[in-house]
mmCIF file with all atom_site columns, C-alpha atoms in Angstrom:
data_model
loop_
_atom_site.group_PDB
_atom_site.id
_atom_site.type_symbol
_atom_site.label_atom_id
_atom_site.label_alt_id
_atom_site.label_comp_id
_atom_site.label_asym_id
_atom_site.label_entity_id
_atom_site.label_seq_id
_atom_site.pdbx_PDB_ins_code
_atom_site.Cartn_x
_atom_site.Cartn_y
_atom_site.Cartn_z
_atom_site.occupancy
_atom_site.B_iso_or_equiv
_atom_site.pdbx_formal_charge
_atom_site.auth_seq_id
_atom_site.auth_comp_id
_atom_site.auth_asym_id
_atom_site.auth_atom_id
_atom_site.pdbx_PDB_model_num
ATOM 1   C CA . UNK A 1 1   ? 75.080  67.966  40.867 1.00 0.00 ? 137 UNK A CA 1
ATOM 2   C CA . UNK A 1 2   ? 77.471  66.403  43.169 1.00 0.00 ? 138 UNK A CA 1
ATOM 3   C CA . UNK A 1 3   ? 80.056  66.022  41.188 1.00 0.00 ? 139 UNK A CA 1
ATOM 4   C CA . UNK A 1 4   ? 80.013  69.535  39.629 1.00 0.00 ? 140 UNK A CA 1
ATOM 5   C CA . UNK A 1 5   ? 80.246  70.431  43.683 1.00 0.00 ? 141 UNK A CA 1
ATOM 6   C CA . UNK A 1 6   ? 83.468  68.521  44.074 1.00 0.00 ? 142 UNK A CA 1
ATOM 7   C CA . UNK A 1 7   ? 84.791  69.853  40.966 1.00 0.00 ? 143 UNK A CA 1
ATOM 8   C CA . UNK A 1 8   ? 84.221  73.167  42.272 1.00 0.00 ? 144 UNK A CA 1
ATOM 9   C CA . UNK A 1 9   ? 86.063  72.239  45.580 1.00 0.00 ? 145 UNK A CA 1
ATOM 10  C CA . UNK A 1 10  ? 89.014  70.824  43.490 1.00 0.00 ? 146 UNK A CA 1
ATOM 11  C CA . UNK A 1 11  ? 89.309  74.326  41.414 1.00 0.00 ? 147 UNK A CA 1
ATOM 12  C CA . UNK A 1 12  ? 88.701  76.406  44.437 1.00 0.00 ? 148 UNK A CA 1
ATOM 13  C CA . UNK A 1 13  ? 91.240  74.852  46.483 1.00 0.00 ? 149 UNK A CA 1
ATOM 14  C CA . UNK A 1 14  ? 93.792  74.486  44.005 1.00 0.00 ? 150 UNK A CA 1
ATOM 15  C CA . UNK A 1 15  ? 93.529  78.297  43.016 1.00 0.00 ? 151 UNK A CA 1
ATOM 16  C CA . UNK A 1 16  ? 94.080  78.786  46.603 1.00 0.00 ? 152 UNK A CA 1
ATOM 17  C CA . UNK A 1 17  ? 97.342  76.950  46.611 1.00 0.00 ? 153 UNK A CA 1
ATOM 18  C CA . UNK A 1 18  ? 98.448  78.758  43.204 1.00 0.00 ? 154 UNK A CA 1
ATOM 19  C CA . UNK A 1 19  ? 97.554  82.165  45.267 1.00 0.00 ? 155 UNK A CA 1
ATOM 20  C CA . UNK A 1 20  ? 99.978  81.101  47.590 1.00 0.00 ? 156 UNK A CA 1
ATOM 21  C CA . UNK A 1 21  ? 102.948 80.271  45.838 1.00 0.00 ? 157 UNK A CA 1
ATOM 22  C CA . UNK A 1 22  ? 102.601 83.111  43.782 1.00 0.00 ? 158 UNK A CA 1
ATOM 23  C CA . UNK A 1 23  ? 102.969 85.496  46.578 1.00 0.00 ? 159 UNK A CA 1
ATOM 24  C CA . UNK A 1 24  ? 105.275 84.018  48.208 1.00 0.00 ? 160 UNK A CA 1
ATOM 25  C CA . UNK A 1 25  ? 107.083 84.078  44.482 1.00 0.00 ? 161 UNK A CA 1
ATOM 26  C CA . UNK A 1 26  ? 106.746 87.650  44.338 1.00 0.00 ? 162 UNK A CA 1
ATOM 27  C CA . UNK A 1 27  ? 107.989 88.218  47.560 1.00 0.00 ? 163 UNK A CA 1
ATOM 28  C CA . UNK A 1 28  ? 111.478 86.478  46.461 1.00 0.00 ? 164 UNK A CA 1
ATOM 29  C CA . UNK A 1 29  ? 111.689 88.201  43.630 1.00 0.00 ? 165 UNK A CA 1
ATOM 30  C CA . UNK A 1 30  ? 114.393 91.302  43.507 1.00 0.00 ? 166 UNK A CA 1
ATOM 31  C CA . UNK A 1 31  ? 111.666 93.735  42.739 1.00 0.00 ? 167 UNK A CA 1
ATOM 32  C CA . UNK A 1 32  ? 110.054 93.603  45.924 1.00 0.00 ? 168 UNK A CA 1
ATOM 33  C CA . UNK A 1 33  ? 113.583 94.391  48.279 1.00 0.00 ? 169 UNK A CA 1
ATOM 34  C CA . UNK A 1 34  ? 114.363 97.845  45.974 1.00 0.00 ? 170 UNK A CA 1
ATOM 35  C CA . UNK A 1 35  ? 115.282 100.077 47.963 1.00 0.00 ? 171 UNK A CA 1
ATOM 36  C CA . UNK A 1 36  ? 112.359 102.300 47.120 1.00 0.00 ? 172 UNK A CA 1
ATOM 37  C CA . UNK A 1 37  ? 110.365 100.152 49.609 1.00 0.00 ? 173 UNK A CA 1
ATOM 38  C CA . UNK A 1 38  ? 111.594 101.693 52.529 1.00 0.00 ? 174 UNK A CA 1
ATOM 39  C CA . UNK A 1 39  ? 110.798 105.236 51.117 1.00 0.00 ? 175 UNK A CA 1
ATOM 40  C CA . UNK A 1 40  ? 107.230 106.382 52.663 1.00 0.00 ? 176 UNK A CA 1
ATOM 41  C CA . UNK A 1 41  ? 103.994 105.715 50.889 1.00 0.00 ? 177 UNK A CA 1
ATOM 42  C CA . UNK A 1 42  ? 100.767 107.377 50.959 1.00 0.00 ? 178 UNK A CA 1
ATOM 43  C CA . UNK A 1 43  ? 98.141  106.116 53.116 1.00 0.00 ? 179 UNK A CA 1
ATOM 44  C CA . UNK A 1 44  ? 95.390  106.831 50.643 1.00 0.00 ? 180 UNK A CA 1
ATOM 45  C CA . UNK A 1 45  ? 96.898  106.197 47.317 1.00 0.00 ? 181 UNK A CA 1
ATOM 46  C CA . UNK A 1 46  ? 99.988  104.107 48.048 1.00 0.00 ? 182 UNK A CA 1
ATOM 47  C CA . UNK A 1 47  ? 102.613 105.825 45.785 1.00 0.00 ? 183 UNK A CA 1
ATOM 48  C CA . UNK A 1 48  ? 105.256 107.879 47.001 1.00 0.00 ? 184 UNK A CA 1
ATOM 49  C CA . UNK A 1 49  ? 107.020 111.042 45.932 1.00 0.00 ? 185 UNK A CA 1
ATOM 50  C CA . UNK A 1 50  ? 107.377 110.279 42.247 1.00 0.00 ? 186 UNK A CA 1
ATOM 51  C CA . UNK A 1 51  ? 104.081 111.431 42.448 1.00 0.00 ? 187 UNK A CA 1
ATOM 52  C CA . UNK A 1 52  ? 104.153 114.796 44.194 1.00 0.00 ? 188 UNK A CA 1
ATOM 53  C CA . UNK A 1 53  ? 103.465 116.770 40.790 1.00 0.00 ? 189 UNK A CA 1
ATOM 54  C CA . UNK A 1 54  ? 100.287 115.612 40.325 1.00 0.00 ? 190 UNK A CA 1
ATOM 55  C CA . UNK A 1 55  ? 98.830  114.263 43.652 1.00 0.00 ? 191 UNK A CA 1
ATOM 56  C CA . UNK A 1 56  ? 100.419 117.410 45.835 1.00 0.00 ? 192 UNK A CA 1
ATOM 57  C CA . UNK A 1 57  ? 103.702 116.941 48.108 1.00 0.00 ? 193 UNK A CA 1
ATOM 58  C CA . UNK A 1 58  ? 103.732 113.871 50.034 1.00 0.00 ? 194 UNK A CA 1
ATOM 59  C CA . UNK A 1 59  ? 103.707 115.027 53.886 1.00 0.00 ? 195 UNK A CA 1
ATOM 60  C CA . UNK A 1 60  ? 105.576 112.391 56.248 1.00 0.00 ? 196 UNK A CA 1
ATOM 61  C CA . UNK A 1 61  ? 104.408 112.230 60.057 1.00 0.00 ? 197 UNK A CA 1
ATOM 62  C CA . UNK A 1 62  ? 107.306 110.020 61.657 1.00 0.00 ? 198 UNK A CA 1
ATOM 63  C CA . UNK A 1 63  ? 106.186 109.244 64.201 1.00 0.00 ? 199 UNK A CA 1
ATOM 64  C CA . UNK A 1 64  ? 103.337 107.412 63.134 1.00 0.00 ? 200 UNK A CA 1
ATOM 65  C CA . UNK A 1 65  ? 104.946 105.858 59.985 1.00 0.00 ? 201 UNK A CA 1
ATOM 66  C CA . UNK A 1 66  ? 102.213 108.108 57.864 1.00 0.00 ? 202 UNK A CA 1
ATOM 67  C CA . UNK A 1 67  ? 102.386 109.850 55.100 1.00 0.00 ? 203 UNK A CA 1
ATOM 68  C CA . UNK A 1 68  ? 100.015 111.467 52.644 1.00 0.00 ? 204 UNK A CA 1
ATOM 69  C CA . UNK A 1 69  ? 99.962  113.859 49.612 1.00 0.00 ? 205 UNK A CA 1
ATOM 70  C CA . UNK A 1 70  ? 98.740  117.200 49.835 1.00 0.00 ? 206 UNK A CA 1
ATOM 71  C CA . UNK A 1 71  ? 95.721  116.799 47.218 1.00 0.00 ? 207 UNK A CA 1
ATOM 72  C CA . UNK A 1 72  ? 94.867  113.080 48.512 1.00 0.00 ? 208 UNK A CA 1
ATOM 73  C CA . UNK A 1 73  ? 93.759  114.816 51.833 1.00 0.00 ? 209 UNK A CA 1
ATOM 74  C CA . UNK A 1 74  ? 92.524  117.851 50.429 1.00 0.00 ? 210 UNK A CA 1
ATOM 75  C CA . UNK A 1 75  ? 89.562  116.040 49.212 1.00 0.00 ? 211 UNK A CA 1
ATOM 76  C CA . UNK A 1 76  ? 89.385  113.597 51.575 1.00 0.00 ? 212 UNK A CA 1
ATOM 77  C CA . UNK A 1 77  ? 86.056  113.742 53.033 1.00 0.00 ? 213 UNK A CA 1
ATOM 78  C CA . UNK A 1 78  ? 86.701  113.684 56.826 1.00 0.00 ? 214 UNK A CA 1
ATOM 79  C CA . UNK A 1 79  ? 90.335  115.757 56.862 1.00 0.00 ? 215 UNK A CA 1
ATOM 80  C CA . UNK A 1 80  ? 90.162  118.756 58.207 1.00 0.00 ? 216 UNK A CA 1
ATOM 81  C CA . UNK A 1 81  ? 92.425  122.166 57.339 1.00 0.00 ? 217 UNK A CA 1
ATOM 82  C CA . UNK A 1 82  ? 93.909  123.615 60.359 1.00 0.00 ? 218 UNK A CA 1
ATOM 83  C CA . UNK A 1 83  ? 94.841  127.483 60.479 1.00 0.00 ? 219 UNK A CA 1
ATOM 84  C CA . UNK A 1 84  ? 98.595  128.805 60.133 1.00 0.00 ? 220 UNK A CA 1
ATOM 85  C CA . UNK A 1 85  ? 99.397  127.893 62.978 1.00 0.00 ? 221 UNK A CA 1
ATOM 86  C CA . UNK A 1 86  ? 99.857  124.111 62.428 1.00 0.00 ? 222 UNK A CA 1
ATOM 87  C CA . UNK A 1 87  ? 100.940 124.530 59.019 1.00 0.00 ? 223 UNK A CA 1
ATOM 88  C CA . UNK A 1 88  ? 104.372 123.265 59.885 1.00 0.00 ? 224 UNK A CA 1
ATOM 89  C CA . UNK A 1 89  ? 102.836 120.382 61.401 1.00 0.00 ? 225 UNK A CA 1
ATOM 90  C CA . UNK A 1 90  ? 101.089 118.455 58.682 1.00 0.00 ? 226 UNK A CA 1
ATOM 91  C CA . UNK A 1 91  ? 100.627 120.966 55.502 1.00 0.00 ? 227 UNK A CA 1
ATOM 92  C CA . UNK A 1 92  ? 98.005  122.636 57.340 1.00 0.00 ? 228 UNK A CA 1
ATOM 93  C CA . UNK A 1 93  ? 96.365  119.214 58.475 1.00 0.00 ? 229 UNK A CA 1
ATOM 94  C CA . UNK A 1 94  ? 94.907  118.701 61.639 1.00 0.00 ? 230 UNK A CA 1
ATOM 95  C CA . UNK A 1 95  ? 97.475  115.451 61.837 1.00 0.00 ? 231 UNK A CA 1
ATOM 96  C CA . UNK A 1 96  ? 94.602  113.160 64.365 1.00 0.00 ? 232 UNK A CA 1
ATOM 97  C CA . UNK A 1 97  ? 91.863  113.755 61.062 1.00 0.00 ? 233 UNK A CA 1
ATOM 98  C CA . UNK A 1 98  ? 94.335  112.829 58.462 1.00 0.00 ? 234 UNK A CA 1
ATOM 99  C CA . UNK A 1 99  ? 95.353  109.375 60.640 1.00 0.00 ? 235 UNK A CA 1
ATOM 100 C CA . UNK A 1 100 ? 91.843  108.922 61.032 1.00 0.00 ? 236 UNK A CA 1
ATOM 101 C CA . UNK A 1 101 ? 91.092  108.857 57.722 1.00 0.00 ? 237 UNK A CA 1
ATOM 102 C CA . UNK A 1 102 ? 93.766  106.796 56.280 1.00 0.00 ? 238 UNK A CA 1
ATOM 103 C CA . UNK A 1 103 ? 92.140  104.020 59.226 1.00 0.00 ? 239 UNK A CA 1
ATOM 104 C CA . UNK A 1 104 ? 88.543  104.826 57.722 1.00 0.00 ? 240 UNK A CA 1
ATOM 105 C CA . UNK A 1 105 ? 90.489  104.707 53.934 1.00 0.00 ? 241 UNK A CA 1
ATOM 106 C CA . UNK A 1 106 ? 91.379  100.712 54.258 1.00 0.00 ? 242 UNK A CA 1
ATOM 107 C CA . UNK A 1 107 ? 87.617  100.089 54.106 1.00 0.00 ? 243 UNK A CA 1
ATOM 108 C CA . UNK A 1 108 ? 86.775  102.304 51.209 1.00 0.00 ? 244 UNK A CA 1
ATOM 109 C CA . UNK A 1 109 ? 87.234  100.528 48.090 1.00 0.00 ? 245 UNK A CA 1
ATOM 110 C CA . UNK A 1 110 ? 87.991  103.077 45.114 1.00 0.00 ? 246 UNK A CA 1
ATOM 111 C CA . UNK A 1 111 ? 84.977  103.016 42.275 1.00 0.00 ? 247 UNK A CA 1
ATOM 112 C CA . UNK A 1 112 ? 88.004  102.831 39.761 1.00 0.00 ? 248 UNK A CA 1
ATOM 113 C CA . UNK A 1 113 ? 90.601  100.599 40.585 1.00 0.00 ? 249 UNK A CA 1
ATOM 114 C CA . UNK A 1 114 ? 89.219  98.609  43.492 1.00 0.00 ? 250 UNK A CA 1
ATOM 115 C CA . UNK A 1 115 ? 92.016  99.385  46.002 1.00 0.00 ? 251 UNK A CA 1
ATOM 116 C CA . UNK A 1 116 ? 91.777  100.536 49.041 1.00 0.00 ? 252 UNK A CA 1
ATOM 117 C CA . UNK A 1 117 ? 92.020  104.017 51.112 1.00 0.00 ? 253 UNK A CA 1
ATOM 118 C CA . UNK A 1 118 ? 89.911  105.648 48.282 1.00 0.00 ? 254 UNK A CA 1
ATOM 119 C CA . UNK A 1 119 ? 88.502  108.476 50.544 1.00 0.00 ? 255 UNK A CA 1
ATOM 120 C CA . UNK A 1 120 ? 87.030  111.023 48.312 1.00 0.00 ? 256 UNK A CA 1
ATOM 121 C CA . UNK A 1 121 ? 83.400  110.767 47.889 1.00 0.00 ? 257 UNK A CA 1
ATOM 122 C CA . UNK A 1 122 ? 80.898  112.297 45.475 1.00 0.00 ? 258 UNK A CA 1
ATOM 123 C CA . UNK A 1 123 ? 79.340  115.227 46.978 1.00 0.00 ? 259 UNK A CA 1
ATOM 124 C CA . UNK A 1 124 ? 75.885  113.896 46.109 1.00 0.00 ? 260 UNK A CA 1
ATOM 125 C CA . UNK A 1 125 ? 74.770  111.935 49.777 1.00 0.00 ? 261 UNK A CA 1
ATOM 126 C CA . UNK A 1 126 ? 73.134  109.528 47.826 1.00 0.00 ? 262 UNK A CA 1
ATOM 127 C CA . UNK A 1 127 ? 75.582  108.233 45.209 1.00 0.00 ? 263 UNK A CA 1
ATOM 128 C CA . UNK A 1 128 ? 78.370  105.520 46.424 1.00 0.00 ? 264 UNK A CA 1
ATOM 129 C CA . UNK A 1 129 ? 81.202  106.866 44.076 1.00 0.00 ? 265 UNK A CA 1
ATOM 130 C CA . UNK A 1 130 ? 84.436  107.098 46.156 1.00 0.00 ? 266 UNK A CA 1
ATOM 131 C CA . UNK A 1 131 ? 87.925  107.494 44.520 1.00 0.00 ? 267 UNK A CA 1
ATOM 132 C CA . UNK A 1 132 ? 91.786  107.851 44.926 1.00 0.00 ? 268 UNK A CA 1
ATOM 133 C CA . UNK A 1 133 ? 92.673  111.574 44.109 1.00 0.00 ? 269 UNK A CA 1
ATOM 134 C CA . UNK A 1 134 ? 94.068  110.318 40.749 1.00 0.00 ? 270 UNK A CA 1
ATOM 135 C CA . UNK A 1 135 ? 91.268  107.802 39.935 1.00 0.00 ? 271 UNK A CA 1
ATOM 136 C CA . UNK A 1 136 ? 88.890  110.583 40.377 1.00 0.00 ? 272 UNK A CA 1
ATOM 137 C CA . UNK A 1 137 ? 90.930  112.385 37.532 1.00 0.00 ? 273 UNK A CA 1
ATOM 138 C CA . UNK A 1 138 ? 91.104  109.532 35.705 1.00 0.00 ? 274 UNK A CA 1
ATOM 139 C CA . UNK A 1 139 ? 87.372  108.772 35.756 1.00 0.00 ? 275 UNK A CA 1
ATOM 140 C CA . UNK A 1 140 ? 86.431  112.210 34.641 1.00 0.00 ? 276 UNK A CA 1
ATOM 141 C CA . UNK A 1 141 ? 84.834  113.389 38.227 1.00 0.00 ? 277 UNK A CA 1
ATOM 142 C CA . UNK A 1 142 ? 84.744  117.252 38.498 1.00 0.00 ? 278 UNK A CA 1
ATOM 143 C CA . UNK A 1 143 ? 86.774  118.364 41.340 1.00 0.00 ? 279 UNK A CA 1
ATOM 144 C CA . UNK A 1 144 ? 86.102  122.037 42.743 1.00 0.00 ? 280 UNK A CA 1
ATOM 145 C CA . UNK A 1 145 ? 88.514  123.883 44.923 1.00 0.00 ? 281 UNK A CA 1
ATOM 146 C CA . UNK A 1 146 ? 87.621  127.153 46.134 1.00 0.00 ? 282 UNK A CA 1
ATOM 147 C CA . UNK A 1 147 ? 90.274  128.575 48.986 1.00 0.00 ? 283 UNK A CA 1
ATOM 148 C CA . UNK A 1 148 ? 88.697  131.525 49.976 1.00 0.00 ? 284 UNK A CA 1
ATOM 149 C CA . UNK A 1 149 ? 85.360  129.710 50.824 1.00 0.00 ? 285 UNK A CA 1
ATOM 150 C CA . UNK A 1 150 ? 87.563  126.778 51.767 1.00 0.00 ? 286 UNK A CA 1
ATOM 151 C CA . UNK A 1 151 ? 85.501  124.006 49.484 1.00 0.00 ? 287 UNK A CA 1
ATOM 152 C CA . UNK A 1 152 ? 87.326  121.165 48.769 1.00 0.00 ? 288 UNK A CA 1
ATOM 153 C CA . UNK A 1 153 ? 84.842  118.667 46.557 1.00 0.00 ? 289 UNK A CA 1
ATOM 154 C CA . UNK A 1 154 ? 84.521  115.988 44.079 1.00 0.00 ? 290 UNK A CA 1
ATOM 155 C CA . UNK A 1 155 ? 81.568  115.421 42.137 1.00 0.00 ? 291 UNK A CA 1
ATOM 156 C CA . UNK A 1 156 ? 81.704  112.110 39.756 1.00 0.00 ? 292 UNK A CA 1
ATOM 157 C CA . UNK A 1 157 ? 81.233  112.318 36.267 1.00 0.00 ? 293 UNK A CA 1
ATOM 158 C CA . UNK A 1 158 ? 77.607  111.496 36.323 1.00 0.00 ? 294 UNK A CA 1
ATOM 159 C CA . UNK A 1 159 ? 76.954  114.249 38.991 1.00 0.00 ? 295 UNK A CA 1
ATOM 160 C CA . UNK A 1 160 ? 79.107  116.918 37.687 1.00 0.00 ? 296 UNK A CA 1
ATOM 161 C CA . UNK A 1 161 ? 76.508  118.979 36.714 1.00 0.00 ? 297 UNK A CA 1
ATOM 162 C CA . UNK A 1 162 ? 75.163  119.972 40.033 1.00 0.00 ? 298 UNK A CA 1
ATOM 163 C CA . UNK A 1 163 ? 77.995  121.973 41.118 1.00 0.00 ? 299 UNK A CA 1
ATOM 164 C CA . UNK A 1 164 ? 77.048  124.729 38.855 1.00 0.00 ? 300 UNK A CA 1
ATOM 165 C CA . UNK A 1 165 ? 73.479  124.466 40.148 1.00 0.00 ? 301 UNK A CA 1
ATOM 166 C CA . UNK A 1 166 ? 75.594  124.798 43.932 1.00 0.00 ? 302 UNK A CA 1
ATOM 167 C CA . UNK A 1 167 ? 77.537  127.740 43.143 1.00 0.00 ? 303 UNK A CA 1
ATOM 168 C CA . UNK A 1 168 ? 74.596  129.555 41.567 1.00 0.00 ? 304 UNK A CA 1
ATOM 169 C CA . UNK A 1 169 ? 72.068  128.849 43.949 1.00 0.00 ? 305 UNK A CA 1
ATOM 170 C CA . UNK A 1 170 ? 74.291  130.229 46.755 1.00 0.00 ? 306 UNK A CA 1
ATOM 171 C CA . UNK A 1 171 ? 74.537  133.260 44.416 1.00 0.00 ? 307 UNK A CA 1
ATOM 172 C CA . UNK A 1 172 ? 71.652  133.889 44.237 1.00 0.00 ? 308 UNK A CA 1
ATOM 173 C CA . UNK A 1 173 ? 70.688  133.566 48.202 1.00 0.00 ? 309 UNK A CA 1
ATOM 174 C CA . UNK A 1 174 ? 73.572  135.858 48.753 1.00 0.00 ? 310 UNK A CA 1
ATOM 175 C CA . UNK A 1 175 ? 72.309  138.315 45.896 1.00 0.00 ? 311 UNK A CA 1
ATOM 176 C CA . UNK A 1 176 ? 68.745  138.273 47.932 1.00 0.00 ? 312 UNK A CA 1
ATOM 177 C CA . UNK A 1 177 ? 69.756  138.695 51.014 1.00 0.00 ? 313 UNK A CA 1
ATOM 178 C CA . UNK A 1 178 ? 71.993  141.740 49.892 1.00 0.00 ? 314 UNK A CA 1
ATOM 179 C CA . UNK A 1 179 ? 68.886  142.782 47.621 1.00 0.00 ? 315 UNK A CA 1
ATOM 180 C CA . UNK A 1 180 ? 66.154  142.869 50.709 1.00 0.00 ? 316 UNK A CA 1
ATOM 181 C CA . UNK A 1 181 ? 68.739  144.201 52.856 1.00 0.00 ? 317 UNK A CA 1
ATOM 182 C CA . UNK A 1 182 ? 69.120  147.748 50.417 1.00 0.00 ? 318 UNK A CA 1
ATOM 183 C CA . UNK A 1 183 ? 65.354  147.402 50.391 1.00 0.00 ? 319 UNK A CA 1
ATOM 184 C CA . UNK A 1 184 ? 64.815  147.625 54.073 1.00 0.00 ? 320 UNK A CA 1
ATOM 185 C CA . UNK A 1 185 ? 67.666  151.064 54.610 1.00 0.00 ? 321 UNK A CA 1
ATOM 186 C CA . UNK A 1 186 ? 65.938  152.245 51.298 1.00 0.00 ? 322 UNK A CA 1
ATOM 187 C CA . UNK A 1 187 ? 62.460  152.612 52.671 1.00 0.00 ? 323 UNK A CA 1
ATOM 188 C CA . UNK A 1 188 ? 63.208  155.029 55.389 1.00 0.00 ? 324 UNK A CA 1
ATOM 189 C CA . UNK A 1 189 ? 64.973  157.711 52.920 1.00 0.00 ? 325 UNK A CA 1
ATOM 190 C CA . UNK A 1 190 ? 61.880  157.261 50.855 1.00 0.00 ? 326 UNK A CA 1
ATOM 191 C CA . UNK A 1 191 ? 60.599  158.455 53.815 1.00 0.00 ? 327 UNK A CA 1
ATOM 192 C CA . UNK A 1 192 ? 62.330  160.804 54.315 1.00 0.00 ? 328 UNK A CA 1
ATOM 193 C CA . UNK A 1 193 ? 62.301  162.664 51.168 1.00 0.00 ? 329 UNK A CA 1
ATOM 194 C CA . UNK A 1 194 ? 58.639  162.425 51.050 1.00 0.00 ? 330 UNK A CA 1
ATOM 195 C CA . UNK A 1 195 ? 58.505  164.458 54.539 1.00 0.00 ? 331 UNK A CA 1
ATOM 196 C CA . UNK A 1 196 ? 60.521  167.345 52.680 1.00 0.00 ? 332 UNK A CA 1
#
């Protein structure tokens, strides 16, 4: 067993060096110094404005070097939607919410691809999915985007039922509530019309 142990050593250390070299390879190469480097990126997904079509426009904040696309916030968990009045500021973006969750993103490891700043979770509480905008897509999650009720939610592929259970259940409150309200201003007319 010892020497299986130093053979592991060996491999593991000699991967390390290989690591290495082939960063520091990569960085070399012309491919990293394109100009498109400089160009911002967003802090949940990492691409940039070739992607705008699908992920939403890409909104720059200068002064903190940040950047993000309309849709990857959108269903970001913890960003918040301001009113009109700070829609110039950040695509209606409270701009402290969005830089908080691009810090909280760089822990969150997407389901999908494994990279980081994957901030949109399944709506379920107890299921760990949590996805890039477009990995979400990819992976068949259900997102739902109401505006006038302002919901903004993912549910992955194996939860994607429940959001028609959601939407009907609040229905169906709403429908009750209306329904025992008309029966409470209907009794007194009854009532009435029985005194005439």
């Amino acid at each position: 067993s010892l020497k299986g142990q130093s053979e592991d050593a060996r491999s593991t250390s000699s991967h390390g060096t290989d690591d290495v070299e082939s960063s520091s390879y990569r960085d070399r190469s012309p491919h990293r110094s394109s100009p498109n480097d400089t160009k911002p990126k967003c802090g949940f997904c990492h691409a940039g404005e070739e992607e705008n079509e699908a992920r939403g426009k890409l909104h720059i904040f200068n002064a903190k070097k940040a950047a993000a696309h309309y849709k990857c916030m959108l269903f970001s968990s913890g960003t918040v939607q301001l009113t009109t009045t700070s829609r110039a500021e950040f695509g209606d973006f409270d701009i402290k919410t969005v830089l908080q969750e691009i810090k909280r993103g760089k822990r969150m490891k997407c389901t999908l691809c494994s990279q980081s700043g994957a901030t949109i979770g399944c709506e379920i509480k107890a299921c760990i999915k949590t996805y890039h905008y477009h990995c979400g897509v990819q992976d068949k999650a259900k997102y739902i985007e109401n505006m006038s009720r302002g919901i903004y939610k993912l549910y992955c592929k194996n939860h994607s039922g429940n959001d028609e259970r959601d939407e009907e259940d609040e229905e169906r409150e709403s429908k009750s509530r209306a329904k025992s309200v008309a029966d409470h201003s209907a009794i007194p007319q009854q009532q009435q019309l029985n005194g005439n």
